[in-house]
Short mmCIF file of C-alpha atoms in Angstrom, two decimals:
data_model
loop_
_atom_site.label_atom_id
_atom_site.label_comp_id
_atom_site.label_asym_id
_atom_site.label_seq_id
_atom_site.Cartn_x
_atom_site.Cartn_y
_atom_site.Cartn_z
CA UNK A 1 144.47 135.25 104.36
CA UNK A 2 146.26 131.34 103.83
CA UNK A 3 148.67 133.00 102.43
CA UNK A 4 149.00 135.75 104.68
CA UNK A 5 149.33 133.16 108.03
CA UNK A 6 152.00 131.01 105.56
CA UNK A 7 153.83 133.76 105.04
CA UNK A 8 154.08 135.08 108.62
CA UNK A 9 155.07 131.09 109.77
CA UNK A 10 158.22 131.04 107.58
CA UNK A 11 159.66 134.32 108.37
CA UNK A 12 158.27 134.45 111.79
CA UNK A 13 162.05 133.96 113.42
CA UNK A 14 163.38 136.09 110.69
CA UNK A 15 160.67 138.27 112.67
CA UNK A 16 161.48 137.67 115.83
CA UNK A 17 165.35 138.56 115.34
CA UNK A 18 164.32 141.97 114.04
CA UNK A 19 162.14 142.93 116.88
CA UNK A 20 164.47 141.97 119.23
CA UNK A 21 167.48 143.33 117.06
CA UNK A 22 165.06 147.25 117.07
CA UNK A 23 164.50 146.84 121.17
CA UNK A 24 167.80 146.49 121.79
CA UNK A 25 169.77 149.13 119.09
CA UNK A 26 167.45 151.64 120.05
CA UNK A 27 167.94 150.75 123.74
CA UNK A 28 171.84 151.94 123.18
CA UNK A 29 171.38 154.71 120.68
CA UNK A 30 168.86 156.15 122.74
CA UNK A 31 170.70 155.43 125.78
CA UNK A 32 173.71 157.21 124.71
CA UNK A 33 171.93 161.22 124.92
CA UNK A 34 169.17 160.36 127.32
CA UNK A 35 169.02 156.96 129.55
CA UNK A 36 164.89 155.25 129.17
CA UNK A 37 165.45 153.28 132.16
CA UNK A 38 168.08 152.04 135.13
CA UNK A 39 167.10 148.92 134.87
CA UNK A 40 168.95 147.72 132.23
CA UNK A 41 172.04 149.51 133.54
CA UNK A 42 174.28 149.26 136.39
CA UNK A 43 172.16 151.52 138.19
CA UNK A 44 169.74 148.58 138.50
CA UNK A 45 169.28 146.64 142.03
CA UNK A 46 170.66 143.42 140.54
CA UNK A 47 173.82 144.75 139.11
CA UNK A 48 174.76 146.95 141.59
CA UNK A 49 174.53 144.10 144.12
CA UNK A 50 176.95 142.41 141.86
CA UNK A 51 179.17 145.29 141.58
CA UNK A 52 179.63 146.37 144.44
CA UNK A 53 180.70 142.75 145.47
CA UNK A 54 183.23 142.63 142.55
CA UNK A 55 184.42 146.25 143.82
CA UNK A 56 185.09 144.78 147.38
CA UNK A 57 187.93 142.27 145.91
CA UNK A 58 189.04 144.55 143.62
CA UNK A 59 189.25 148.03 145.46
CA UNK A 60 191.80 146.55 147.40
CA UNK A 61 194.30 146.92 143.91
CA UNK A 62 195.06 150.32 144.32
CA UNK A 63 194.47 151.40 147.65
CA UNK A 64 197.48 152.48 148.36
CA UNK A 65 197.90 154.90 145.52
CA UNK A 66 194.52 156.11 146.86
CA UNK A 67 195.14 157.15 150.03
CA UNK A 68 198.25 158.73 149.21
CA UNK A 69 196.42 161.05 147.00
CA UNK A 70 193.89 161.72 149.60
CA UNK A 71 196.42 162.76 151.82
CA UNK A 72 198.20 165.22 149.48
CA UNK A 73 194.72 166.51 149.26
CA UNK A 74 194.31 166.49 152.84
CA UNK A 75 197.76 168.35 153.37
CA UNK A 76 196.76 171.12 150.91
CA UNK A 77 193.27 171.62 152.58
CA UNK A 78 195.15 171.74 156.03
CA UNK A 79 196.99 174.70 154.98
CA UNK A 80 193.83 176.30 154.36
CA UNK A 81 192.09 176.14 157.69
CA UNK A 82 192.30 178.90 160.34
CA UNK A 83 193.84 176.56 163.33
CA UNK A 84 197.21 176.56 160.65
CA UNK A 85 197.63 180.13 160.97
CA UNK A 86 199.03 182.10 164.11
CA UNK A 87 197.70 185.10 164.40
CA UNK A 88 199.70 188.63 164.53
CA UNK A 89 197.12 190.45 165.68
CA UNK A 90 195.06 189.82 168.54
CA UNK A 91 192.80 193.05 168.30
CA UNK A 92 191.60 192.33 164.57
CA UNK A 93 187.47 190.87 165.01
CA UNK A 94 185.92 188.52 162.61
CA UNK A 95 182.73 189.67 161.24
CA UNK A 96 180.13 188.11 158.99
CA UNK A 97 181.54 188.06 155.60
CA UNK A 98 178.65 189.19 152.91
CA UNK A 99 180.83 189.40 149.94
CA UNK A 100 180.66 185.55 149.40
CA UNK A 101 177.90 183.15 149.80
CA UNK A 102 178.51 179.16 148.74
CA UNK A 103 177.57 177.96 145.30
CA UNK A 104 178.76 174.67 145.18
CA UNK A 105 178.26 171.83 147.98
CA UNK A 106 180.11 168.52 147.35
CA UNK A 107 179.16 165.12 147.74
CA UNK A 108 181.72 162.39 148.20
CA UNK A 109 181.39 158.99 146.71
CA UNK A 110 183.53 156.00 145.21
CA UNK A 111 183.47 154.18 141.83
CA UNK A 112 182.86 150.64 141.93
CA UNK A 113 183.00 149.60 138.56
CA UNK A 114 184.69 151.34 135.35
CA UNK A 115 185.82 150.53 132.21
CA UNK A 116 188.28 152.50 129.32
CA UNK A 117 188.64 150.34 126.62
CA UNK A 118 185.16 151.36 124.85
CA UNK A 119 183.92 154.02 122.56
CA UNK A 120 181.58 155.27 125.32
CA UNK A 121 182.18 154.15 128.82
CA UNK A 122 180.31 154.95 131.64
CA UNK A 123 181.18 154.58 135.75
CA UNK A 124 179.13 153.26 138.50
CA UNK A 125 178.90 155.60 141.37
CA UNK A 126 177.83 153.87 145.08
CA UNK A 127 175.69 156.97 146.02
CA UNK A 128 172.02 157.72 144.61
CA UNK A 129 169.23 159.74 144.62
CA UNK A 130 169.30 159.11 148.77
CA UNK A 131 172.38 161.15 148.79
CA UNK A 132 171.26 163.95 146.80
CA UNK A 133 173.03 163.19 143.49
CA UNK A 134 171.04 164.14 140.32
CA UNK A 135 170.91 163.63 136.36
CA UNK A 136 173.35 166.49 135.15
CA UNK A 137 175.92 167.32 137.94
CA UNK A 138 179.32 167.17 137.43
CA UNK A 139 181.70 164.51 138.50
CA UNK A 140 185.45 165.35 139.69
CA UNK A 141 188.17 164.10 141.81
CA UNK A 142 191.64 166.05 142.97
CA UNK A 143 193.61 165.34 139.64
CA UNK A 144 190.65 166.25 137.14
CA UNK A 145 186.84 165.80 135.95
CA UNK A 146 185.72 162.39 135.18
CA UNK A 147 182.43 163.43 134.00
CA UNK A 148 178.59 164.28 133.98
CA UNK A 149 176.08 161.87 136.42
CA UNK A 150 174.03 160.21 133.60
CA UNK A 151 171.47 157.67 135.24
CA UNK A 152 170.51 157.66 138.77
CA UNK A 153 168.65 155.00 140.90
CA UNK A 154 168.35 155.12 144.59
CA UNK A 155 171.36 154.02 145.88
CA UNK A 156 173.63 153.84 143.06
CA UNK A 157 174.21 156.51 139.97
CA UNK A 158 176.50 155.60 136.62
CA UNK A 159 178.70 158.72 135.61
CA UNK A 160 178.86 159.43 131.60
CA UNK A 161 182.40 159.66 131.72
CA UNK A 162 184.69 162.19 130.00
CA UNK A 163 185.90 159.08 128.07
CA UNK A 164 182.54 159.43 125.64
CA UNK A 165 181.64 160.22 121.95
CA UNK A 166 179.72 162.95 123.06
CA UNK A 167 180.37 164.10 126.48
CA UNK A 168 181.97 168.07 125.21
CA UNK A 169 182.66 169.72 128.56
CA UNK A 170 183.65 173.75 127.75
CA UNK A 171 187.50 174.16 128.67
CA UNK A 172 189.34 176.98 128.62
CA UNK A 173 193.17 177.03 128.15
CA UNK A 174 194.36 179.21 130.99
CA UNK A 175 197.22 180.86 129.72
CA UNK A 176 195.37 182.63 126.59
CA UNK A 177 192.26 182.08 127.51
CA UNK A 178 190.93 180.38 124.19
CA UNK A 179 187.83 178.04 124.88
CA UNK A 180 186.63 175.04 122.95
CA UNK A 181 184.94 171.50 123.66
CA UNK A 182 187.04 168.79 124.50
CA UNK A 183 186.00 165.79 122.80
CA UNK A 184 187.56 161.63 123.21
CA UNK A 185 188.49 160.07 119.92
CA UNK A 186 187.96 156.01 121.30
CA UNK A 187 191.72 155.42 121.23
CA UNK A 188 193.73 156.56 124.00
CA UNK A 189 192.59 156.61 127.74
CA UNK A 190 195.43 159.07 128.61
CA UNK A 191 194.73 161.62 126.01
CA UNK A 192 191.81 163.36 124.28
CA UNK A 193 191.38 166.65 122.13
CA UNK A 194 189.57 170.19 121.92
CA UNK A 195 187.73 171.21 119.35
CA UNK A 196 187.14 174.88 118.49
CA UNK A 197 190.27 176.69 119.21
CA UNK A 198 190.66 178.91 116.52
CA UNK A 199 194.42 179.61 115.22
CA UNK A 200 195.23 182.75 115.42
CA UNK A 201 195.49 182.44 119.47
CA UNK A 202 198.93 181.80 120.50
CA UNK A 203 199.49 178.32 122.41
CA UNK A 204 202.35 177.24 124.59
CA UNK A 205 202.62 173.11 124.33
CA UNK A 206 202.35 172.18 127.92
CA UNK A 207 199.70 174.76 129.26
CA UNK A 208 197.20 173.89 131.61
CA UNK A 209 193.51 173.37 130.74
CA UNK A 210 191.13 173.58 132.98
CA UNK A 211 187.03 173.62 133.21
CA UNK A 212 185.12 177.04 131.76
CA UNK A 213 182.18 176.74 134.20
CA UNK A 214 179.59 178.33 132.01
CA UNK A 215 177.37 175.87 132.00
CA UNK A 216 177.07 175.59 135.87
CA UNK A 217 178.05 171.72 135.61
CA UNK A 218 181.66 172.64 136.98
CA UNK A 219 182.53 174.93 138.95
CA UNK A 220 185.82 177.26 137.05
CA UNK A 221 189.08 176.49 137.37
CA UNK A 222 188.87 173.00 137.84
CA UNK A 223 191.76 170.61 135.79
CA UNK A 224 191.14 168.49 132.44
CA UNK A 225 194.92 168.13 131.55
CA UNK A 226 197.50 169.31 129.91
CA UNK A 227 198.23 170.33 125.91
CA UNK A 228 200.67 168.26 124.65
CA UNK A 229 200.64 168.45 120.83
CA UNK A 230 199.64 171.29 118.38
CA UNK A 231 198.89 170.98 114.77
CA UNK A 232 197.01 173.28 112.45
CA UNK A 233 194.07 171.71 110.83
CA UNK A 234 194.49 171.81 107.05
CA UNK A 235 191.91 173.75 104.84
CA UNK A 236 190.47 175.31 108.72
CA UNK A 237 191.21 178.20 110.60
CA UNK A 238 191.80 175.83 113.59
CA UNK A 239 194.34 174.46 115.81
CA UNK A 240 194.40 170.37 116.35
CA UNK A 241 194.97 170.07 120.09
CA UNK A 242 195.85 166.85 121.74
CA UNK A 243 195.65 167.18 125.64
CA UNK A 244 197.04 164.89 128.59
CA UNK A 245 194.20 163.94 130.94
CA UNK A 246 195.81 164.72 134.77
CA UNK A 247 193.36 162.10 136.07
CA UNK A 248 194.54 158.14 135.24
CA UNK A 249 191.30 157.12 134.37
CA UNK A 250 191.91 153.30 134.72
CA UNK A 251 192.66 153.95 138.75
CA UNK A 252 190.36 156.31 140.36
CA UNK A 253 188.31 155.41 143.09
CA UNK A 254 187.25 158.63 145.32
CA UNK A 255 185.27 161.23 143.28
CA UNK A 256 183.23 164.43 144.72
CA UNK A 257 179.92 165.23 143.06
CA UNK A 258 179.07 168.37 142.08
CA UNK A 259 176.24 170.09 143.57
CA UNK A 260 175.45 173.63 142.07
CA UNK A 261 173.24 175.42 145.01
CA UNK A 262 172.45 178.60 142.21
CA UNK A 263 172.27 176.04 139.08
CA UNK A 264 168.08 176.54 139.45
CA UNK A 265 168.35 180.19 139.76
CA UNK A 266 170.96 180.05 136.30
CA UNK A 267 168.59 178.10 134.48
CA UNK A 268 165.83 180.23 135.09
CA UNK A 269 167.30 183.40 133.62
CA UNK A 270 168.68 181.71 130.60
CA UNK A 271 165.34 180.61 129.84
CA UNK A 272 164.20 184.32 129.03
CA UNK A 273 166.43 184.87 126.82
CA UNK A 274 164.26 184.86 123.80
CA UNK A 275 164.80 182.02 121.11
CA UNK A 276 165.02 184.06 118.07
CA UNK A 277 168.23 186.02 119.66
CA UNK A 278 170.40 183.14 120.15
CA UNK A 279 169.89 181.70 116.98
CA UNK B 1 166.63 117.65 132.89
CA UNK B 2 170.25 117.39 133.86
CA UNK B 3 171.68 119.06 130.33
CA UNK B 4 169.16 122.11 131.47
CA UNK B 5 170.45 122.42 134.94
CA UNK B 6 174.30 122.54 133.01
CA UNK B 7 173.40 124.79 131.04
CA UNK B 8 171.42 127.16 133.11
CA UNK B 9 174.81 127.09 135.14
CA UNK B 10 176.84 127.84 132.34
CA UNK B 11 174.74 130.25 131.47
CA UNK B 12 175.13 132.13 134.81
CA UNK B 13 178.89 131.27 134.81
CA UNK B 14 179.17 132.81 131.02
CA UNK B 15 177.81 136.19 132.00
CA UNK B 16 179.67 136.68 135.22
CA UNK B 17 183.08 136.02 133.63
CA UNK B 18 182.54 138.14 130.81
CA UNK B 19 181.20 140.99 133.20
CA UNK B 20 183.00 141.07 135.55
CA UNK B 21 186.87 139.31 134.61
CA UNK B 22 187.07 140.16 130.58
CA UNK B 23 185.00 143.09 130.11
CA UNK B 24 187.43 145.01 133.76
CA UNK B 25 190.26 144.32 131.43
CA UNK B 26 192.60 147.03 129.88
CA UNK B 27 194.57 145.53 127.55
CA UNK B 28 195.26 148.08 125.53
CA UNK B 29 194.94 148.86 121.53
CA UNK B 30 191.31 148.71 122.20
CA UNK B 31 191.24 144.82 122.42
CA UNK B 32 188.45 143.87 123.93
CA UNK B 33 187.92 140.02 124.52
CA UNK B 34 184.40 139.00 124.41
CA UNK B 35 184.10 135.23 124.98
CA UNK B 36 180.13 134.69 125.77
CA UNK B 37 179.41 133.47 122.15
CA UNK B 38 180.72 130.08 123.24
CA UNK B 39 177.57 129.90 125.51
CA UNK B 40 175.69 129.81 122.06
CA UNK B 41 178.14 127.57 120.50
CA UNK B 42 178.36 124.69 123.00
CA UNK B 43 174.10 124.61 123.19
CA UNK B 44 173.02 120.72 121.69
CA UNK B 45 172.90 121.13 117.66
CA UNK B 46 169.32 120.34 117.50
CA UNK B 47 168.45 123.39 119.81
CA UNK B 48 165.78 125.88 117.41
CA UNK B 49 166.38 129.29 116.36
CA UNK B 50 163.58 130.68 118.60
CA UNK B 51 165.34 129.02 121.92
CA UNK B 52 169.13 130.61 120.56
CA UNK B 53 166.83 134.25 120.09
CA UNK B 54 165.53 134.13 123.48
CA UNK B 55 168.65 132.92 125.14
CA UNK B 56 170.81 135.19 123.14
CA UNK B 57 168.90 137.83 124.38
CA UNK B 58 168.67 137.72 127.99
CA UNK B 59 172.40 136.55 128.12
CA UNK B 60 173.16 139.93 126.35
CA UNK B 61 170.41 142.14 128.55
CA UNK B 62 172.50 140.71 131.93
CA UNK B 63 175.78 141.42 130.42
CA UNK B 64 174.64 144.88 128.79
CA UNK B 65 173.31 145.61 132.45
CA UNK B 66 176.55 144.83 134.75
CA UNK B 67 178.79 146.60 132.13
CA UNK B 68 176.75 149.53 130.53
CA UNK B 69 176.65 149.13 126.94
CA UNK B 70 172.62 149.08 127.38
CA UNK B 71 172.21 146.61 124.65
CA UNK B 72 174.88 146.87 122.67
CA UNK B 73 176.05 143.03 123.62
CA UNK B 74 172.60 141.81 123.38
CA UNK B 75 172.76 142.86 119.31
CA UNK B 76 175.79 141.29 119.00
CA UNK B 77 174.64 138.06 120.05
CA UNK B 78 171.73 137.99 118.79
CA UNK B 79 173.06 138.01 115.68
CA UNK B 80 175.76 135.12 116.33
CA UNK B 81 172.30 133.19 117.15
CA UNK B 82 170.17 133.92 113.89
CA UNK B 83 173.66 133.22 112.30
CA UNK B 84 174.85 129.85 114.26
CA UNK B 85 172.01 127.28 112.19
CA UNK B 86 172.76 128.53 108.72
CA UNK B 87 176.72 128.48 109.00
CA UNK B 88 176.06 125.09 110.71
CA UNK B 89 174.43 123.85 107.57
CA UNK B 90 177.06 125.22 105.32
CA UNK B 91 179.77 123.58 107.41
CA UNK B 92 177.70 120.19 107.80
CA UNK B 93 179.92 117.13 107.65
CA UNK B 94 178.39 114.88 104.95
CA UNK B 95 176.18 112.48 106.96
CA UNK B 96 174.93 115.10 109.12
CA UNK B 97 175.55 116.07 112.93
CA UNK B 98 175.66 113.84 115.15
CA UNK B 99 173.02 114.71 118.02
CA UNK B 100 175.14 113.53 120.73
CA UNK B 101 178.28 115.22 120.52
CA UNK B 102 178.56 118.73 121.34
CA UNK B 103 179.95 121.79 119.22
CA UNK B 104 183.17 121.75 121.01
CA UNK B 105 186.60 121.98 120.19
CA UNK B 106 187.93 118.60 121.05
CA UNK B 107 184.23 116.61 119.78
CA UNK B 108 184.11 118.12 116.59
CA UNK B 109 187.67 118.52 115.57
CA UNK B 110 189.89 121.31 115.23
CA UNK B 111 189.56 122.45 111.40
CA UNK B 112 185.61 122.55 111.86
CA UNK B 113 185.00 124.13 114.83
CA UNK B 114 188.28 126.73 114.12
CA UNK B 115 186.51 127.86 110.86
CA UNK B 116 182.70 127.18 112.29
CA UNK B 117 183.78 129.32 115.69
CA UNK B 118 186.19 131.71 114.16
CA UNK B 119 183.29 132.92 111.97
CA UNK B 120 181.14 133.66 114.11
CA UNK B 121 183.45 134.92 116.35
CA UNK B 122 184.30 137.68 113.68
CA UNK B 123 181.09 138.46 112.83
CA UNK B 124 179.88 138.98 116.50
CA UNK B 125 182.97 141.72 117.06
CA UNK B 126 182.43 143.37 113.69
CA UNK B 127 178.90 143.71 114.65
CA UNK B 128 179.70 145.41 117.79
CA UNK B 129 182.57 147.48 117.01
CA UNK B 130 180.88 148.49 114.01
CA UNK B 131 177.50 149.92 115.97
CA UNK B 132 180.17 150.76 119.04
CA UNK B 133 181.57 153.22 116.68
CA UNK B 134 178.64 153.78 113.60
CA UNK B 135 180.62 156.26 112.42
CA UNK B 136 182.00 155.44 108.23
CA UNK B 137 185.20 157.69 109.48
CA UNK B 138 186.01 155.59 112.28
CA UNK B 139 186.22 152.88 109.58
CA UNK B 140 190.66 151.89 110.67
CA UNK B 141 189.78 152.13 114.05
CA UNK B 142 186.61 149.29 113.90
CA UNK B 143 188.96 147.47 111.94
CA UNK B 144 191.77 147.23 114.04
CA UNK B 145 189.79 146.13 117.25
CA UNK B 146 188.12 143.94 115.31
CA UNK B 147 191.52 142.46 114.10
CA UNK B 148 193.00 142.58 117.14
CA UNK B 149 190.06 141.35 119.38
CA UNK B 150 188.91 138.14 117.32
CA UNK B 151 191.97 136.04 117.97
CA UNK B 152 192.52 136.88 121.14
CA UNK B 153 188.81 135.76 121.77
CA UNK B 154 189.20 132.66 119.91
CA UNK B 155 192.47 131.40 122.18
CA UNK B 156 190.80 132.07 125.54
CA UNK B 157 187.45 130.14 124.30
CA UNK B 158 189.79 126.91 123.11
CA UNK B 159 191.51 127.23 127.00
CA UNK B 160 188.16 127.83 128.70
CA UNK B 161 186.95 124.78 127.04
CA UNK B 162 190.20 123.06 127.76
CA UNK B 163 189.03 123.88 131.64
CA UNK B 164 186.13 123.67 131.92
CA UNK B 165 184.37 121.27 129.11
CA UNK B 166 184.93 117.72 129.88
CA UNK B 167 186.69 116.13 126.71
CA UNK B 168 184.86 113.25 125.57
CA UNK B 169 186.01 109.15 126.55
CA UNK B 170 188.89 107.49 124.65
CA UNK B 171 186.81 104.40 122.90
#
């Protein structure tokens, strides 16, 4: 037992550093896939508070850009609406339209704090749970995706960006219609890669890629980028495909949340399919 | 009581830079300039391992909590404070620290705290670009932040302490 106690006293910092050393590497490596609390992220009341301080001095940097491309959106949307159009024919009567019913409601919101320079970097998002935003719904804004909502507190939610280790969104190429995951390597904010696309598909350099929407994150059709190199993997049947984000992920500021209305009712039905099938 | 109330400021003053002024930086290359081991540097040589743990780690729970690494920083520097009494003792001048003076640039002299500093300094960013990545194949990539990274580090901790430390009376 002495020498039990004697033992314990000289390695007790030794100890000490380990413990701490476990609580906080399994704090990140468990945080990564599934978040075990807001409160030691910016989600948290403190930090938030903080942020959204530093994001009042700082949102000021590119404003301008900002509200240009709000505008261009604007402009585009304006073409859309009814008031835009004159119409030819007087006699013609609207009735209710039952061919179409609304799957996806968005949620408007702006990032107050982001980073690109690490292997996994997340966004902090001023709306919460208040505003309806949940784990799981997609993140985009008019240029591209930025990612998946990850943690969620009341007021404030922090966005796994697509600038993560292992965030693989489906994407389809539009022109052939390939699909694969895209994946971030940690190097470049500007570019990432697909994985997947096998090599007998024809590819044109430059084609647009854009979101598959099978999952019922994103809606389809919505941009990632643009391919700009392609290089057969050696000893695979696969092409190497280096895309262009269309989003500058170091400036964006107003993102839309996604909000599936029939993401429920998909869920549901893919949990009857029977386990032993899709193995 | 009035070296507590400086350091509880630096303290505070240590995470808020870092969060919000070095970590919003895009530099590029994946540099990454992480100056809050200084905090652990600058603390009064006779300050005990247990004190360094528990500091180390809330200084790296605030950080990991503005920024979202969600304890990525707080390994980091806990290691630089296990670390910071045994490379102290290998470094010792030969009639032993003097308990006034602090661990700073300009008290201690340039060779000791450059290789003192830039030791720890190296092994806090391996550390974290190593369990950043954890990945063997991202093995040139860990590398070259961590090559990249360290000196910039370094120089901004010598001109913060240019700033802000007060350098010590001519006698």
């Amino acid at each position: 037992m002495h020498n039990l106690i004697a033992f314990f006293r000289r390695f007790r910092i030794f100890m000490l550093f380990v413990l701490l050393q476990i609580f906080a590497l399994s704090n990140y490596f468990t945080s990564l896939s599934f978040p075990r609390s807001q409160y030691i992220s910016s989600a948290s009341a403190v930090s938030s508070t903080i942020l959204e301080g530093k994001n009042s001095v700082t949102k000021y940097w590119n404003l301008g850009e900002n509200n240009i491309l709000l505008q261009k959106e604007n402009i585009r949307l304006r073409r859309k609406i009814s008031s835009t159009f004159m119409r030819l024919n007087s006699r013609l009567v609207k009735i209710k339209d039952t061919l179409y019913q609304q799957q996806y409601e968005y949620i408007p919101g702006i990032i107050i704090n982001s980073s690109c320079n690490k292997r996994n970097n997340f966004f902090t998002l001023n709306i919460g749970k208040k505003q309806g935003v949940k784990r799981g719904m997609g993140v985009f804004s008019d240029n591209g995706i930025i990612g998946v909502i990850h943690n969620v507190s009341d007021h404030y939610s922090v966005i796994k960006s697509v600038l993560t280790q292992s965030i693989n969104v489906d994407v389809i190429i539009e022109s052939s219609g390939a699909f694969g995951l895209l994946k971030w390597d940690g190097r470049d904010p500007k570019r990432g890669s697909i994985s997947g696309i096998s090599n007998d598909m024809k590819i044109k350099k430059w084609s647009k890629i854009v979101t598959r929407g099978g999952s019922g994150i994103f809606p389809r059709g919505l941009m990632v980028g643009r391919i700009e190199t392609l290089k057969p993997i050696e000893g695979k049947p696969l092409w190497d495909v280096t895309l262009r984000y269309s989003e500058d992920y170091t400036k964006i500021q107003n993102v839309y949340v996604i909000k599936n209305l029939l993401r429920e009712e998909q869920e549901k039905l893919e949990k009857k399919i029977p386990e032993d099938i899709v193995e | 009581m009035k070296l507590i109330i400086t350091q509880l400021i630096r303290f505070v003053l240590f995470v808020l830079i870092q969060a919000l002024v070095f970590n919003q930086l895009e530099i590029g290359l994946g540099i990454q300039v992480m100056i809050y081991p200084l905090f652990l540097m600058l603390l009064p040589f006779e300050t005990s391992v247990l004190v360094l743990l528990l500091l180390a780690f809330i200084m790296g729970l605030s950080i990991d909590a503005i920024s979202d690494t969600y304890g990525l920083h707080t390994s980091s520097l806990l290691i630089v404070a296990y670390m910071r009494p045994i490379i102290f003792n290998i470094f010792a001048p030969r009639e032993g620290y003097d308990t006034i003076k602090e661990a700073s640039f300009f008290e201690m002299g340039q060779r000791w705290f450059t290789s003192v500093f830039g030791l720890l300094l190296l092994i806090h960013h391996l550390w974290f670009f190593v369990f950043e990545m954890f990945n063997m194949s991202e093995l040139p990539l860990i590398l070259q932040k961590t090559i990249l990274s360290v000196p910039l580090s370094f120089l901004l901790c010598i001109f913060l302490q240019v700033i802000f430390v007060t350098k010590p009376k001519e006698r």
